[in-house]
Short mmCIF file of C-alpha atoms in Angstrom, two decimals:
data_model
loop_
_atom_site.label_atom_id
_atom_site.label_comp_id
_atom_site.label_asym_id
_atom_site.label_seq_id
_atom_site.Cartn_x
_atom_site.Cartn_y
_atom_site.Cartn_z
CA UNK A 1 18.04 -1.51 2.23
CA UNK A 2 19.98 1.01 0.77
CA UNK A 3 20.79 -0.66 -2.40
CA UNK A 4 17.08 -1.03 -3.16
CA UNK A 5 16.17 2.23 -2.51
CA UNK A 6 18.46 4.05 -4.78
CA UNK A 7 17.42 1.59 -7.27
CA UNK A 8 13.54 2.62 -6.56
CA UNK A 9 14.38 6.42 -6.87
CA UNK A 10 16.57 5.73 -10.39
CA UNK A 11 13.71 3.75 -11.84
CA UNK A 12 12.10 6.02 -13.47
CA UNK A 13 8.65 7.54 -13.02
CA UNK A 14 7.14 6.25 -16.54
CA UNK A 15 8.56 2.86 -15.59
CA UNK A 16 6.01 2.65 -13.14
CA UNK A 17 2.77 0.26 -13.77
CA UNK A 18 -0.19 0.42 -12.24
CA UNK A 19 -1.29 -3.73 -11.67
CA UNK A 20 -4.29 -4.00 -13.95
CA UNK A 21 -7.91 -3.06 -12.33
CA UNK A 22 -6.04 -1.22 -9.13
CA UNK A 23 -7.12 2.28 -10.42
CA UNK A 24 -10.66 1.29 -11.38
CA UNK A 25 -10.69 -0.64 -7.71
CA UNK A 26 -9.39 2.40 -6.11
CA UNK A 27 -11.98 4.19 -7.66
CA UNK A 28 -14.62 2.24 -6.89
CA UNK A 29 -13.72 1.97 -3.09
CA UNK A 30 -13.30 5.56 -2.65
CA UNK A 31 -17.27 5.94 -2.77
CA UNK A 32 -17.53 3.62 0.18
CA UNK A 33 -14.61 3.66 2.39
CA UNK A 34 -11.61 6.36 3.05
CA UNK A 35 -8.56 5.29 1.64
CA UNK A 36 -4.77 6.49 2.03
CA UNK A 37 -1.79 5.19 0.79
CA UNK A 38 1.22 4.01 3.21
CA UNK A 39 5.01 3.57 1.24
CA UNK A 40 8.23 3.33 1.48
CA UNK A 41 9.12 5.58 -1.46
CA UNK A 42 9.21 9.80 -1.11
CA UNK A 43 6.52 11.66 -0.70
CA UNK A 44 7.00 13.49 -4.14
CA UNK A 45 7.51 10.47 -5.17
CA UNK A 46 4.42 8.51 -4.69
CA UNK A 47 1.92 11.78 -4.84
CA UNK A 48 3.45 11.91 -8.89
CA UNK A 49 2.46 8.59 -9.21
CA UNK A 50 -0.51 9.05 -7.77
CA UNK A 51 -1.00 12.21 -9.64
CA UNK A 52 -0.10 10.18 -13.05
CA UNK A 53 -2.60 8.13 -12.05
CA UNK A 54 -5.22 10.60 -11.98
CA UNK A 55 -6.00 9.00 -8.35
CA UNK A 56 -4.61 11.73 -6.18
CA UNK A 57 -8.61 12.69 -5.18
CA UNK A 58 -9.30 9.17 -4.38
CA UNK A 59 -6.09 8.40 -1.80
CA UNK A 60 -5.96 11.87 0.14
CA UNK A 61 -3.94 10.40 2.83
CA UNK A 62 0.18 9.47 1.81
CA UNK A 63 1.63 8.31 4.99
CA UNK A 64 5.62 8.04 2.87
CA UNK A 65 9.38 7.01 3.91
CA UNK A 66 10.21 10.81 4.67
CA UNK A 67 6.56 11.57 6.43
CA UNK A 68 7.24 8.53 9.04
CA UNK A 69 10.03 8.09 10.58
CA UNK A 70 9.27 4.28 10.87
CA UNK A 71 8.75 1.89 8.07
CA UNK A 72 7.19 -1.02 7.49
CA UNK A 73 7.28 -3.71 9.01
CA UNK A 74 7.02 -0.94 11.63
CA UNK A 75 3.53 -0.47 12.53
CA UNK A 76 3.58 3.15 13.22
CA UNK A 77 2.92 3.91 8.79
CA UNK A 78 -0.09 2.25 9.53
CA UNK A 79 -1.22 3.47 12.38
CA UNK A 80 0.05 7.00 11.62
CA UNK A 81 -2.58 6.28 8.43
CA UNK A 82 -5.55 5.40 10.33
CA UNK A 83 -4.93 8.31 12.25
CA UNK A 84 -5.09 10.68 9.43
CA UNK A 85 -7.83 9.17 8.04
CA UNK A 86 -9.87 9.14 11.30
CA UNK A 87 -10.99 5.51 11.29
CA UNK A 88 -9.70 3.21 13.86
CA UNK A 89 -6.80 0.71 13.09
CA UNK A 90 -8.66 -1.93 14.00
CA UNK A 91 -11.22 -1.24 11.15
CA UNK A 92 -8.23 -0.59 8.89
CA UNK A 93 -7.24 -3.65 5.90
CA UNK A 94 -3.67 -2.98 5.02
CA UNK A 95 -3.62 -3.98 1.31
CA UNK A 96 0.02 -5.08 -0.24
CA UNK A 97 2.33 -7.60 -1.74
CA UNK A 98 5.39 -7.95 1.07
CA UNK A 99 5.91 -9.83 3.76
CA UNK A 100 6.72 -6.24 5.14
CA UNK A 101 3.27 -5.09 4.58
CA UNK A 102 1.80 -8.37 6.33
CA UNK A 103 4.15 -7.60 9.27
CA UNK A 104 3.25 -4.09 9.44
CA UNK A 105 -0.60 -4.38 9.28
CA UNK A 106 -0.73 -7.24 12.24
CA UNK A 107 1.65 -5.46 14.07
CA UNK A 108 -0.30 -2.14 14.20
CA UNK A 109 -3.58 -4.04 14.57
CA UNK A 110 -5.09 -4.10 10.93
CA UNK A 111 -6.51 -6.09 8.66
CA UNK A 112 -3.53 -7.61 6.62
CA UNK A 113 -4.53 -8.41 2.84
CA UNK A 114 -1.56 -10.03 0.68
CA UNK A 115 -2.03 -9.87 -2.64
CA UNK A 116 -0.37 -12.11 -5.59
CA UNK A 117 -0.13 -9.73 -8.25
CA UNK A 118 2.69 -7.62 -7.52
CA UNK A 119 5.91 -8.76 -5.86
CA UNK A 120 5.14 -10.95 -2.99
CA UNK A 121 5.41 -14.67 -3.13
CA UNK A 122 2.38 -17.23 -1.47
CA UNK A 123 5.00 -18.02 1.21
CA UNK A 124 5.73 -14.91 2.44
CA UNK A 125 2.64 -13.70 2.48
CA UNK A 126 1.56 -16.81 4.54
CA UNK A 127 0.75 -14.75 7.65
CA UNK A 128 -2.13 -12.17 5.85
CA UNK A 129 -5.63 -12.75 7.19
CA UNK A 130 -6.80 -12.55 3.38
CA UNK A 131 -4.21 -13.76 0.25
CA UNK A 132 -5.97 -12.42 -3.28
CA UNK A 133 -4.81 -13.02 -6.44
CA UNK A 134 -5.16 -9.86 -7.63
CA UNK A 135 -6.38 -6.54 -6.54
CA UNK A 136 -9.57 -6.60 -8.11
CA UNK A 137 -10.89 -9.38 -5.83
CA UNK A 138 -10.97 -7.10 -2.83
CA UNK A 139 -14.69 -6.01 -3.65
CA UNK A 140 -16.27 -8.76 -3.50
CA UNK A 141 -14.12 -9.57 0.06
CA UNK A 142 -14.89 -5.89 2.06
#
């Protein structure tokens, strides 16, 4: 809610962590698939931490909280997403660590793939057609 999302926009940029191996997967997926990033934080936002990141080439699509008017669980991110990156939603894997992620991805017709290492909990990720432990497992899944 609210609460949460003033407390996103104070934390700081620096305070910001990549999970380990996500770049280097990004990376490494970005020479086989198109990739795009769907969150609830700003634009500006997420394209700095992308930027920081030195993955901005790599994720040319940011489907953000002030580009849809929808969030997740909302499928419209996602499909909104697809859209821009011109592959159909049903050939889409929605890759995150909520429950609202999950929700989002099945709702809009995706591939939903929890992963472990960042917020999410086993349980509520329970309803993901793929649970990883970590984002460097994807790989060997796609």
């Amino acid at each position: 809610g609210k609460q949460l999302r003033q407390w996103h926009e104070k934390a700081a940029l620096s305070d910001v962590r990549l999970v380990e191996g996500a770049a280097e997967t990004v990376r490494s997926l970005a020479s086989r698939y198109r990739l795009g990033v769907v969150t609830t934080r700003g634009r500006e936002e997420a394209e700095a931490l992308l930027a920081r990141a030195g993955l901005q080439e790599f994720l040319p699509v940011v489907i953000a909280r002030d580009t849809s008017p929808r969030l997740k669980p909302h499928p419209q991110p996602v499909q909104e997403a697809s859209e821009r990156l011109g592959v159909d939603v049903a050939r889409c894997a929605l890759v995150g660590d909520t429950e609202a992620d999950v929700r989002a991805a099945k709702a809009a017709g995706a591939l939903a793939v929890g992963v472990l290492s960042g917020f999410g909990r086993e349980e509520d990720l329970q309803e993901a057609d793929l649970i990883l432990q970590d984002v460097t497992e994807l790989e060997e899944w796609l």
